[in-house]
Amino acid sequence: MSQERWPLWEVFIRSKQGLDHKHAGSLHAADAKMAIENARDVYTRRMEGVSIWVVESRHIHATNPDEAASLYDPANDKVYRHPTFYDLPDELKHM
Amino acid sequence: MSVQELEKIFQDRIDSEIRIEPRDWMPDAYRKTLIRQISQHAHSEIVGMLPEANWITRAPSLRRKATLIAKVQDEAGHGLYLYSAAETLNISREEMIAQLHSGKAKYSSIFNYPTLTWADMGAIGWLVDGAAIMNQVPLCRASYGPYARAMVRICKEESFHQRQGFEILLTLSRGSADQRRMCQDAINRWWWPSVMMFGPNDESSPHSAQSMAWKIKRFSNDELRQRFVDICAEQVKLLGMTLPDPELSWNEEKQHYDFGAIDWDEFWNVVNGNGPCNKERLAARVQAHEDGAWVREAALAYAGKKRQEKDAA
């Protein structure tokens, strides 16, 4: 018997037109077509989606949680990127 | 960083309700506990299809049949959500299935009881799914992200399972004398095994304290069991039926129902493989897996061939 297994796929679902595809979960399938069919059966039994993306899990590259501090910290001290940083008179309207 | 420091950071995150995600550092024992619990839960969903599948061909109407098929399909889906969640902890699907088939991994003992009449479909929906929901709702806030997310999806779907079960019993309870007898008989057989679904009493549940500290568990077995009894003791009145417990009575002082002693010998006997259907259930799973081997291989061969054709073109 073959020792090869069905690869793992990540499933992304658009719940309605106008919204992003969002990660729904994962599943095993032999190929992309089967992954989409299985995703329909597993993740959209109650009209949860109008569009499905699948991608083999091995193709996803991710950040390392141990590096989160150095990766995201530089954004932390740049409060001037937020509109509330600027001190303006209350009389100023429509801004 | 030392393990002690990592453990401190880990526990601090849990204490401040920050979810743990697959690539975060976690203690080995946390990982092992989750693998055991999630895979056991997944196996329960999959084995749980068997007692109900038994009645699909004999459902009394097309409406009941369609409902039962949808419910059994949901359970397959729930098993798959949970297997996927467990796989994020670095255990393969094959390994989990092998553990189920070898008897190393357990599944909920409730599925080792037989489904003798149609009324059992009602009692399972009302009591077994009711007890499962009671256990599962707090798991939507479990500290491990993928598990909690799977549970949110499952809980949304379980509510229909319980309601359709109660509707079956309600219909029988308003039927002929025979139907009412059937209804009461199913409740009598499923009540105690459902009460046992919450697991051993708190004082004999050694892992509970650690699971609570890790926020995998949010309420103790006995707390959830009491809540279940309180709710069912009221709901059964709507059916005009009774729960098979002569000691069941409202305790004004505690504001809870008192109930009789649980037969823990029966509980452990079924857990240890000697329930009425343990062998049959496992044999059905093993056979389904073995009979499906050629399909898994054929799908792989087909995918490989398609890939080659595409590469050649």
Short mmCIF file of C-alpha atoms in Angstrom, two decimals:
data_model
loop_
_atom_site.label_atom_id
_atom_site.label_comp_id
_atom_site.label_asym_id
_atom_site.label_seq_id
_atom_site.Cartn_x
_atom_site.Cartn_y
_atom_site.Cartn_z
CA MET A 1 0.00 0.00 0.00
CA SER A 2 1.18 3.50 -0.82
CA GLN A 3 2.62 5.46 2.10
CA GLU A 4 1.92 8.77 0.38
CA ARG A 5 -0.90 10.75 2.03
CA TRP A 6 -3.37 13.33 0.84
CA PRO A 7 -1.76 16.72 1.49
CA LEU A 8 -3.20 19.35 3.81
CA TRP A 9 -5.00 22.39 2.36
CA GLU A 10 -6.03 25.66 3.96
CA VAL A 11 -9.53 26.86 3.14
CA PHE A 12 -10.57 30.51 2.73
CA ILE A 13 -14.20 31.51 2.31
CA ARG A 14 -15.86 34.70 1.12
CA SER A 15 -19.11 34.82 3.09
CA LYS A 16 -20.73 37.32 0.73
CA GLN A 17 -19.93 39.53 -2.22
CA GLY A 18 -17.98 42.58 -1.11
CA LEU A 19 -16.16 40.89 1.78
CA ASP A 20 -12.67 39.39 1.98
CA HIS A 21 -11.97 35.69 1.89
CA LYS A 22 -11.35 34.61 5.46
CA HIS A 23 -9.53 31.54 6.77
CA ALA A 24 -12.11 28.88 7.66
CA GLY A 25 -9.96 25.87 8.50
CA SER A 26 -8.09 23.08 6.80
CA LEU A 27 -8.67 19.68 5.27
CA HIS A 28 -6.96 16.87 3.38
CA ALA A 29 -7.49 16.26 -0.34
CA ALA A 30 -5.64 14.60 -3.20
CA ASP A 31 -5.80 17.66 -5.48
CA ALA A 32 -7.18 21.21 -5.72
CA LYS A 33 -10.48 20.15 -7.25
CA MET A 34 -11.15 17.68 -4.46
CA ALA A 35 -10.04 20.24 -1.88
CA ILE A 36 -12.66 22.69 -3.16
CA GLU A 37 -15.37 20.02 -3.21
CA ASN A 38 -14.50 18.91 0.30
CA ALA A 39 -14.36 22.53 1.48
CA ARG A 40 -17.87 23.03 0.16
CA ASP A 41 -19.11 19.97 2.08
CA VAL A 42 -17.20 20.67 5.28
CA TYR A 43 -17.33 24.47 5.58
CA THR A 44 -20.41 25.68 3.67
CA ARG A 45 -23.29 23.40 4.66
CA ARG A 46 -25.34 26.40 5.76
CA MET A 47 -24.68 28.95 3.03
CA GLU A 48 -21.58 30.29 4.79
CA GLY A 49 -19.93 31.17 1.50
CA VAL A 50 -20.21 32.37 -2.08
CA SER A 51 -16.58 31.74 -3.02
CA ILE A 52 -13.86 29.34 -1.86
CA TRP A 53 -10.08 29.54 -2.11
CA VAL A 54 -7.87 26.58 -1.26
CA VAL A 55 -4.12 26.56 -1.02
CA GLU A 56 -1.82 23.73 -0.04
CA SER A 57 -0.62 24.43 3.49
CA ARG A 58 3.04 23.88 2.53
CA HIS A 59 2.87 26.97 0.30
CA ILE A 60 2.03 29.30 3.18
CA HIS A 61 4.91 31.28 4.65
CA ALA A 62 4.37 32.79 8.07
CA THR A 63 6.07 35.06 10.54
CA ASN A 64 7.68 33.50 13.57
CA PRO A 65 5.84 34.38 16.82
CA ASP A 66 9.22 34.61 18.64
CA GLU A 67 10.13 37.55 16.42
CA ALA A 68 6.87 39.39 16.96
CA ALA A 69 8.44 41.90 19.34
CA SER A 70 11.12 43.12 16.93
CA LEU A 71 8.81 42.83 13.93
CA TYR A 72 5.89 44.92 15.17
CA ASP A 73 7.43 47.12 17.85
CA PRO A 74 8.76 49.82 15.49
CA ALA A 75 5.13 50.66 14.65
CA ASN A 76 4.34 51.20 18.31
CA ASP A 77 6.07 54.57 18.84
CA LYS A 78 4.70 56.27 15.74
CA VAL A 79 1.54 57.67 17.20
CA TYR A 80 1.68 60.49 14.65
CA ARG A 81 0.32 57.96 12.16
CA HIS A 82 -3.05 58.17 13.86
CA PRO A 83 -5.46 61.07 13.26
CA THR A 84 -6.05 61.61 16.98
CA PHE A 85 -2.38 62.68 17.40
CA TYR A 86 -3.10 66.13 15.97
CA ASP A 87 -4.36 68.85 18.28
CA LEU A 88 -6.91 70.94 16.44
CA PRO A 89 -9.60 73.40 17.65
CA ASP A 90 -13.14 72.09 18.20
CA GLU A 91 -14.48 74.80 15.88
CA LEU A 92 -12.84 73.06 12.94
CA LYS A 93 -15.67 71.15 11.19
CA HIS A 94 -15.81 68.35 8.65
CA MET A 95 -12.34 67.00 9.31
CA MET B 1 15.22 31.70 27.69
CA SER B 2 14.84 28.98 30.32
CA VAL B 3 11.80 26.68 30.37
CA GLN B 4 10.68 28.32 33.62
CA GLU B 5 10.70 31.75 31.99
CA LEU B 6 8.85 30.45 28.93
CA GLU B 7 6.29 28.77 31.16
CA LYS B 8 5.77 32.00 33.05
CA ILE B 9 5.17 33.98 29.83
CA PHE B 10 2.83 31.23 28.64
CA GLN B 11 0.78 31.20 31.85
CA ASP B 12 0.66 35.02 31.95
CA ARG B 13 -0.83 35.06 28.48
CA ILE B 14 -3.43 32.49 29.48
CA ASP B 15 -4.25 34.41 32.66
CA SER B 16 -4.84 37.56 30.64
CA GLU B 17 -7.10 35.65 28.22
CA ILE B 18 -4.70 35.82 25.27
CA ARG B 19 -5.24 32.76 23.06
CA ILE B 20 -2.40 30.39 22.28
CA GLU B 21 -1.81 29.77 18.57
CA PRO B 22 -0.11 26.78 16.89
CA ARG B 23 3.37 28.26 16.49
CA ASP B 24 3.56 29.77 19.99
CA TRP B 25 5.71 28.11 22.61
CA MET B 26 3.68 25.82 24.88
CA PRO B 27 4.55 23.29 27.59
CA ASP B 28 4.68 19.68 26.39
CA ALA B 29 2.01 18.69 28.88
CA TYR B 30 -0.36 21.36 27.50
CA ARG B 31 0.21 20.06 23.98
CA LYS B 32 -0.34 16.46 25.06
CA THR B 33 -3.48 17.27 27.03
CA LEU B 34 -4.94 19.10 24.04
CA ILE B 35 -4.06 16.33 21.60
CA ARG B 36 -5.70 13.80 23.88
CA GLN B 37 -8.82 15.89 24.44
CA ILE B 38 -9.31 17.19 20.88
CA SER B 39 -8.65 13.85 19.20
CA GLN B 40 -10.94 12.08 21.66
CA HIS B 41 -13.57 14.66 20.84
CA ALA B 42 -13.04 14.17 17.08
CA HIS B 43 -13.30 10.39 17.45
CA SER B 44 -16.55 10.85 19.39
CA GLU B 45 -18.08 12.83 16.54
CA ILE B 46 -17.05 10.19 14.00
CA VAL B 47 -18.10 7.16 16.06
CA GLY B 48 -21.23 9.11 17.04
CA MET B 49 -22.46 8.86 13.47
CA LEU B 50 -22.91 5.10 13.83
CA PRO B 51 -25.80 4.81 16.32
CA GLU B 52 -27.84 7.32 14.33
CA ALA B 53 -26.93 6.03 10.88
CA ASN B 54 -28.65 2.87 12.09
CA TRP B 55 -32.02 4.68 11.76
CA ILE B 56 -31.60 6.67 8.54
CA THR B 57 -33.20 3.98 6.38
CA ARG B 58 -36.02 3.50 8.86
CA ALA B 59 -36.89 7.11 9.66
CA PRO B 60 -40.69 7.43 9.83
CA SER B 61 -41.02 10.22 7.25
CA LEU B 62 -39.06 11.98 4.55
CA ARG B 63 -38.74 15.06 6.80
CA ARG B 64 -37.24 12.98 9.60
CA LYS B 65 -34.94 11.19 7.18
CA ALA B 66 -33.64 14.43 5.63
CA THR B 67 -33.07 15.85 9.13
CA LEU B 68 -31.23 12.77 10.34
CA ILE B 69 -28.98 12.69 7.28
CA ALA B 70 -28.15 16.38 7.79
CA LYS B 71 -27.36 15.74 11.45
CA VAL B 72 -25.10 12.78 10.71
CA GLN B 73 -23.36 14.84 8.00
CA ASP B 74 -22.82 17.63 10.56
CA GLU B 75 -21.15 15.13 12.87
CA ALA B 76 -18.76 14.11 10.11
CA GLY B 77 -18.00 17.81 9.65
CA HIS B 78 -17.46 18.31 13.38
CA GLY B 79 -15.03 15.40 13.41
CA LEU B 80 -13.11 17.00 10.55
CA TYR B 81 -12.94 20.46 12.19
CA LEU B 82 -11.55 18.83 15.30
CA TYR B 83 -9.04 16.56 13.55
CA SER B 84 -7.74 19.68 11.76
CA ALA B 85 -7.44 21.55 15.06
CA ALA B 86 -5.52 18.62 16.58
CA GLU B 87 -3.21 18.44 13.55
CA THR B 88 -1.98 21.98 14.31
CA LEU B 89 -0.40 20.43 17.44
CA ASN B 90 1.92 18.26 15.32
CA ILE B 91 0.09 14.97 15.27
CA SER B 92 -0.90 13.51 11.91
CA ARG B 93 -4.41 12.43 10.97
CA GLU B 94 -3.13 8.89 10.35
CA GLU B 95 -1.61 8.71 13.82
CA MET B 96 -4.89 9.75 15.43
CA ILE B 97 -6.90 7.28 13.42
CA ALA B 98 -4.42 4.53 14.25
CA GLN B 99 -4.79 5.37 17.96
CA LEU B 100 -8.57 5.11 17.69
CA HIS B 101 -8.40 1.79 15.87
CA SER B 102 -5.89 0.26 18.26
CA GLY B 103 -8.04 1.27 21.24
CA LYS B 104 -5.32 3.57 22.62
CA ALA B 105 -7.50 6.66 22.10
CA LYS B 106 -10.95 6.76 23.65
CA TYR B 107 -14.20 8.26 22.42
CA SER B 108 -17.29 9.20 24.39
CA SER B 109 -18.73 6.09 26.03
CA ILE B 110 -22.27 7.18 25.24
CA PHE B 111 -21.88 5.81 21.71
CA ASN B 112 -21.34 2.32 23.05
CA TYR B 113 -25.03 2.03 23.84
CA PRO B 114 -27.41 0.60 21.20
CA THR B 115 -30.20 2.53 19.46
CA LEU B 116 -33.13 0.16 19.82
CA THR B 117 -36.13 2.21 18.68
CA TRP B 118 -36.91 5.36 16.70
CA ALA B 119 -37.49 7.18 19.99
CA ASP B 120 -33.76 6.81 20.66
CA MET B 121 -33.13 9.38 17.89
CA GLY B 122 -35.19 11.81 19.94
CA ALA B 123 -33.53 10.94 23.24
CA ILE B 124 -30.05 11.23 21.72
CA GLY B 125 -30.83 14.65 20.29
CA TRP B 126 -32.35 15.94 23.49
CA LEU B 127 -30.12 14.34 26.13
CA VAL B 128 -26.86 13.32 24.47
CA ASP B 129 -26.55 16.42 22.30
CA GLY B 130 -27.88 18.48 25.20
CA ALA B 131 -25.10 17.21 27.46
CA ALA B 132 -22.57 17.70 24.68
CA ILE B 133 -23.67 21.33 24.20
CA MET B 134 -23.38 21.94 27.95
CA ASN B 135 -19.77 20.71 27.74
CA GLN B 136 -18.97 22.43 24.47
CA VAL B 137 -20.21 25.98 24.96
CA PRO B 138 -17.45 26.81 27.50
CA LEU B 139 -14.90 25.23 25.12
CA CYS B 140 -15.59 28.07 22.66
CA ARG B 141 -13.43 30.10 25.07
CA ALA B 142 -10.72 27.46 25.45
CA SER B 143 -7.22 28.92 25.55
CA TYR B 144 -6.04 27.15 22.38
CA GLY B 145 -7.16 29.20 19.36
CA PRO B 146 -7.78 26.49 16.76
CA TYR B 147 -9.78 24.41 19.25
CA ALA B 148 -11.89 27.36 20.35
CA ARG B 149 -12.61 28.34 16.74
CA ALA B 150 -13.64 24.79 15.84
CA MET B 151 -15.95 24.74 18.87
CA VAL B 152 -17.64 28.00 17.86
CA ARG B 153 -18.56 26.45 14.53
CA ILE B 154 -19.69 23.23 16.17
CA CYS B 155 -21.87 24.93 18.78
CA LYS B 156 -23.67 26.95 16.11
CA GLU B 157 -24.64 23.70 14.42
CA GLU B 158 -25.44 21.62 17.50
CA SER B 159 -28.44 23.66 18.49
CA PHE B 160 -30.50 22.22 15.63
CA HIS B 161 -29.50 18.72 16.74
CA GLN B 162 -30.95 19.19 20.17
CA ARG B 163 -34.12 20.86 18.98
CA GLN B 164 -34.91 18.20 16.38
CA GLY B 165 -34.43 15.55 19.08
CA PHE B 166 -36.82 17.21 21.46
CA GLU B 167 -39.33 17.59 18.63
CA ILE B 168 -39.20 13.84 17.95
CA LEU B 169 -39.93 13.10 21.61
CA LEU B 170 -42.65 15.75 21.77
CA THR B 171 -44.38 14.17 18.77
CA LEU B 172 -44.19 10.71 20.35
CA SER B 173 -45.38 12.06 23.71
CA ARG B 174 -48.55 13.30 22.01
CA GLY B 175 -49.09 10.04 20.13
CA SER B 176 -50.65 6.64 20.92
CA ALA B 177 -50.11 4.76 24.18
CA ASP B 178 -47.44 2.67 22.44
CA GLN B 179 -45.64 5.77 21.21
CA ARG B 180 -45.70 7.31 24.68
CA ARG B 181 -44.29 4.09 26.11
CA MET B 182 -41.55 4.13 23.50
CA CYS B 183 -40.74 7.73 24.39
CA GLN B 184 -40.48 6.99 28.12
CA ASP B 185 -38.43 3.86 27.47
CA ALA B 186 -35.88 5.80 25.41
CA ILE B 187 -35.58 8.46 28.12
CA ASN B 188 -35.13 5.73 30.72
CA ARG B 189 -32.27 4.13 28.82
CA TRP B 190 -30.45 7.33 27.79
CA TRP B 191 -30.77 9.38 30.98
CA TRP B 192 -28.02 7.88 33.14
CA PRO B 193 -25.47 7.43 30.35
CA SER B 194 -26.07 11.11 29.48
CA VAL B 195 -25.52 12.19 33.09
CA MET B 196 -22.26 10.19 33.01
CA MET B 197 -21.09 12.11 29.91
CA PHE B 198 -19.75 14.85 32.19
CA GLY B 199 -17.10 12.44 33.44
CA PRO B 200 -16.03 11.42 36.95
CA ASN B 201 -16.95 13.46 40.02
CA ASP B 202 -14.65 16.40 40.69
CA GLU B 203 -12.82 14.65 43.53
CA SER B 204 -11.90 11.74 41.23
CA SER B 205 -10.97 13.82 38.19
CA PRO B 206 -7.20 14.23 38.62
CA HIS B 207 -6.43 16.30 35.49
CA SER B 208 -9.22 18.82 35.98
CA ALA B 209 -7.28 21.31 38.11
CA GLN B 210 -4.47 21.63 35.56
CA SER B 211 -6.96 21.95 32.67
CA MET B 212 -8.74 24.71 34.57
CA ALA B 213 -5.46 26.55 35.21
CA TRP B 214 -4.70 26.30 31.48
CA LYS B 215 -8.23 27.50 30.71
CA ILE B 216 -8.93 24.50 28.52
CA LYS B 217 -11.73 23.74 30.95
CA ARG B 218 -13.83 26.54 32.45
CA PHE B 219 -16.24 24.63 34.69
CA SER B 220 -15.85 21.42 36.67
CA ASN B 221 -17.56 18.17 35.68
CA ASP B 222 -19.98 18.36 38.60
CA GLU B 223 -20.91 22.00 37.93
CA LEU B 224 -21.84 21.21 34.35
CA ARG B 225 -23.64 18.03 35.36
CA GLN B 226 -25.75 19.93 37.89
CA ARG B 227 -26.67 22.51 35.27
CA PHE B 228 -27.71 19.73 32.89
CA VAL B 229 -29.87 17.99 35.48
CA ASP B 230 -31.55 21.26 36.48
CA ILE B 231 -32.46 22.04 32.88
CA CYS B 232 -33.63 18.55 31.92
CA ALA B 233 -35.71 18.11 35.08
CA GLU B 234 -37.80 21.06 33.90
CA GLN B 235 -37.83 20.21 30.18
CA VAL B 236 -39.08 16.66 30.78
CA LYS B 237 -42.29 18.11 32.21
CA LEU B 238 -43.16 19.49 28.78
CA LEU B 239 -43.07 15.95 27.47
CA GLY B 240 -45.30 14.67 30.27
CA MET B 241 -42.58 12.06 30.90
CA THR B 242 -40.29 11.41 33.87
CA LEU B 243 -36.57 11.00 34.39
CA PRO B 244 -35.69 7.55 35.79
CA ASP B 245 -34.40 8.78 39.13
CA PRO B 246 -36.58 8.39 42.24
CA GLU B 247 -34.26 10.70 44.18
CA LEU B 248 -34.66 13.60 41.78
CA SER B 249 -36.20 16.48 43.73
CA TRP B 250 -35.99 20.27 43.90
CA ASN B 251 -33.82 21.52 46.73
CA GLU B 252 -35.17 24.92 47.73
CA GLU B 253 -32.15 25.78 49.84
CA LYS B 254 -29.55 25.01 47.16
CA GLN B 255 -31.78 26.21 44.33
CA HIS B 256 -30.78 23.07 42.44
CA TYR B 257 -32.19 19.62 41.86
CA ASP B 258 -30.85 16.82 44.05
CA PHE B 259 -30.30 13.62 42.13
CA GLY B 260 -29.43 9.99 42.80
CA ALA B 261 -26.03 8.32 42.87
CA ILE B 262 -24.33 7.53 39.58
CA ASP B 263 -23.38 3.92 38.88
CA TRP B 264 -19.66 4.48 38.38
CA ASP B 265 -19.02 0.75 37.97
CA GLU B 266 -21.10 0.85 34.81
CA PHE B 267 -19.29 4.00 33.66
CA TRP B 268 -15.80 2.49 34.04
CA ASN B 269 -16.95 -0.82 32.61
CA VAL B 270 -18.05 0.88 29.39
CA VAL B 271 -14.96 3.13 29.28
CA ASN B 272 -12.79 0.02 29.57
CA GLY B 273 -14.37 -1.60 26.55
CA ASN B 274 -17.14 -3.74 27.97
CA GLY B 275 -20.19 -1.72 27.00
CA PRO B 276 -22.94 -3.23 24.86
CA CYS B 277 -21.52 -1.96 21.52
CA ASN B 278 -17.80 -1.18 22.04
CA LYS B 279 -16.58 -3.97 19.77
CA GLU B 280 -19.21 -3.37 17.11
CA ARG B 281 -18.48 0.38 16.90
CA LEU B 282 -14.74 -0.04 16.60
CA ALA B 283 -15.09 -2.86 14.09
CA ALA B 284 -17.36 -0.65 11.93
CA ARG B 285 -14.78 2.17 11.99
CA VAL B 286 -11.86 -0.11 11.15
CA GLN B 287 -13.78 -1.73 8.31
CA ALA B 288 -14.84 1.63 6.84
CA HIS B 289 -11.22 2.79 6.93
CA GLU B 290 -9.89 -0.39 5.33
CA ASP B 291 -12.62 -0.54 2.71
CA GLY B 292 -11.83 3.07 1.79
CA ALA B 293 -8.10 2.45 1.30
CA TRP B 294 -8.40 1.89 -2.46
CA VAL B 295 -10.35 5.15 -2.84
CA ARG B 296 -7.60 7.11 -1.08
CA GLU B 297 -4.96 5.50 -3.27
CA ALA B 298 -6.93 5.93 -6.49
CA ALA B 299 -7.48 9.64 -5.78
CA LEU B 300 -3.74 10.11 -5.23
CA ALA B 301 -2.88 8.21 -8.41
CA TYR B 302 -5.38 10.28 -10.38
CA ALA B 303 -4.01 13.55 -8.96
CA GLY B 304 -0.46 12.43 -9.83
CA LYS B 305 -1.46 11.56 -13.38
CA LYS B 306 -3.23 14.90 -13.89
CA ARG B 307 -0.14 16.71 -12.61
CA GLN B 308 2.08 14.84 -15.08
CA GLU B 309 -0.26 15.63 -17.98
CA LYS B 310 -0.20 19.28 -17.04
CA ASP B 311 3.60 19.32 -16.75
CA ALA B 312 3.94 17.62 -20.15
CA ALA B 313 1.62 20.08 -21.88
#
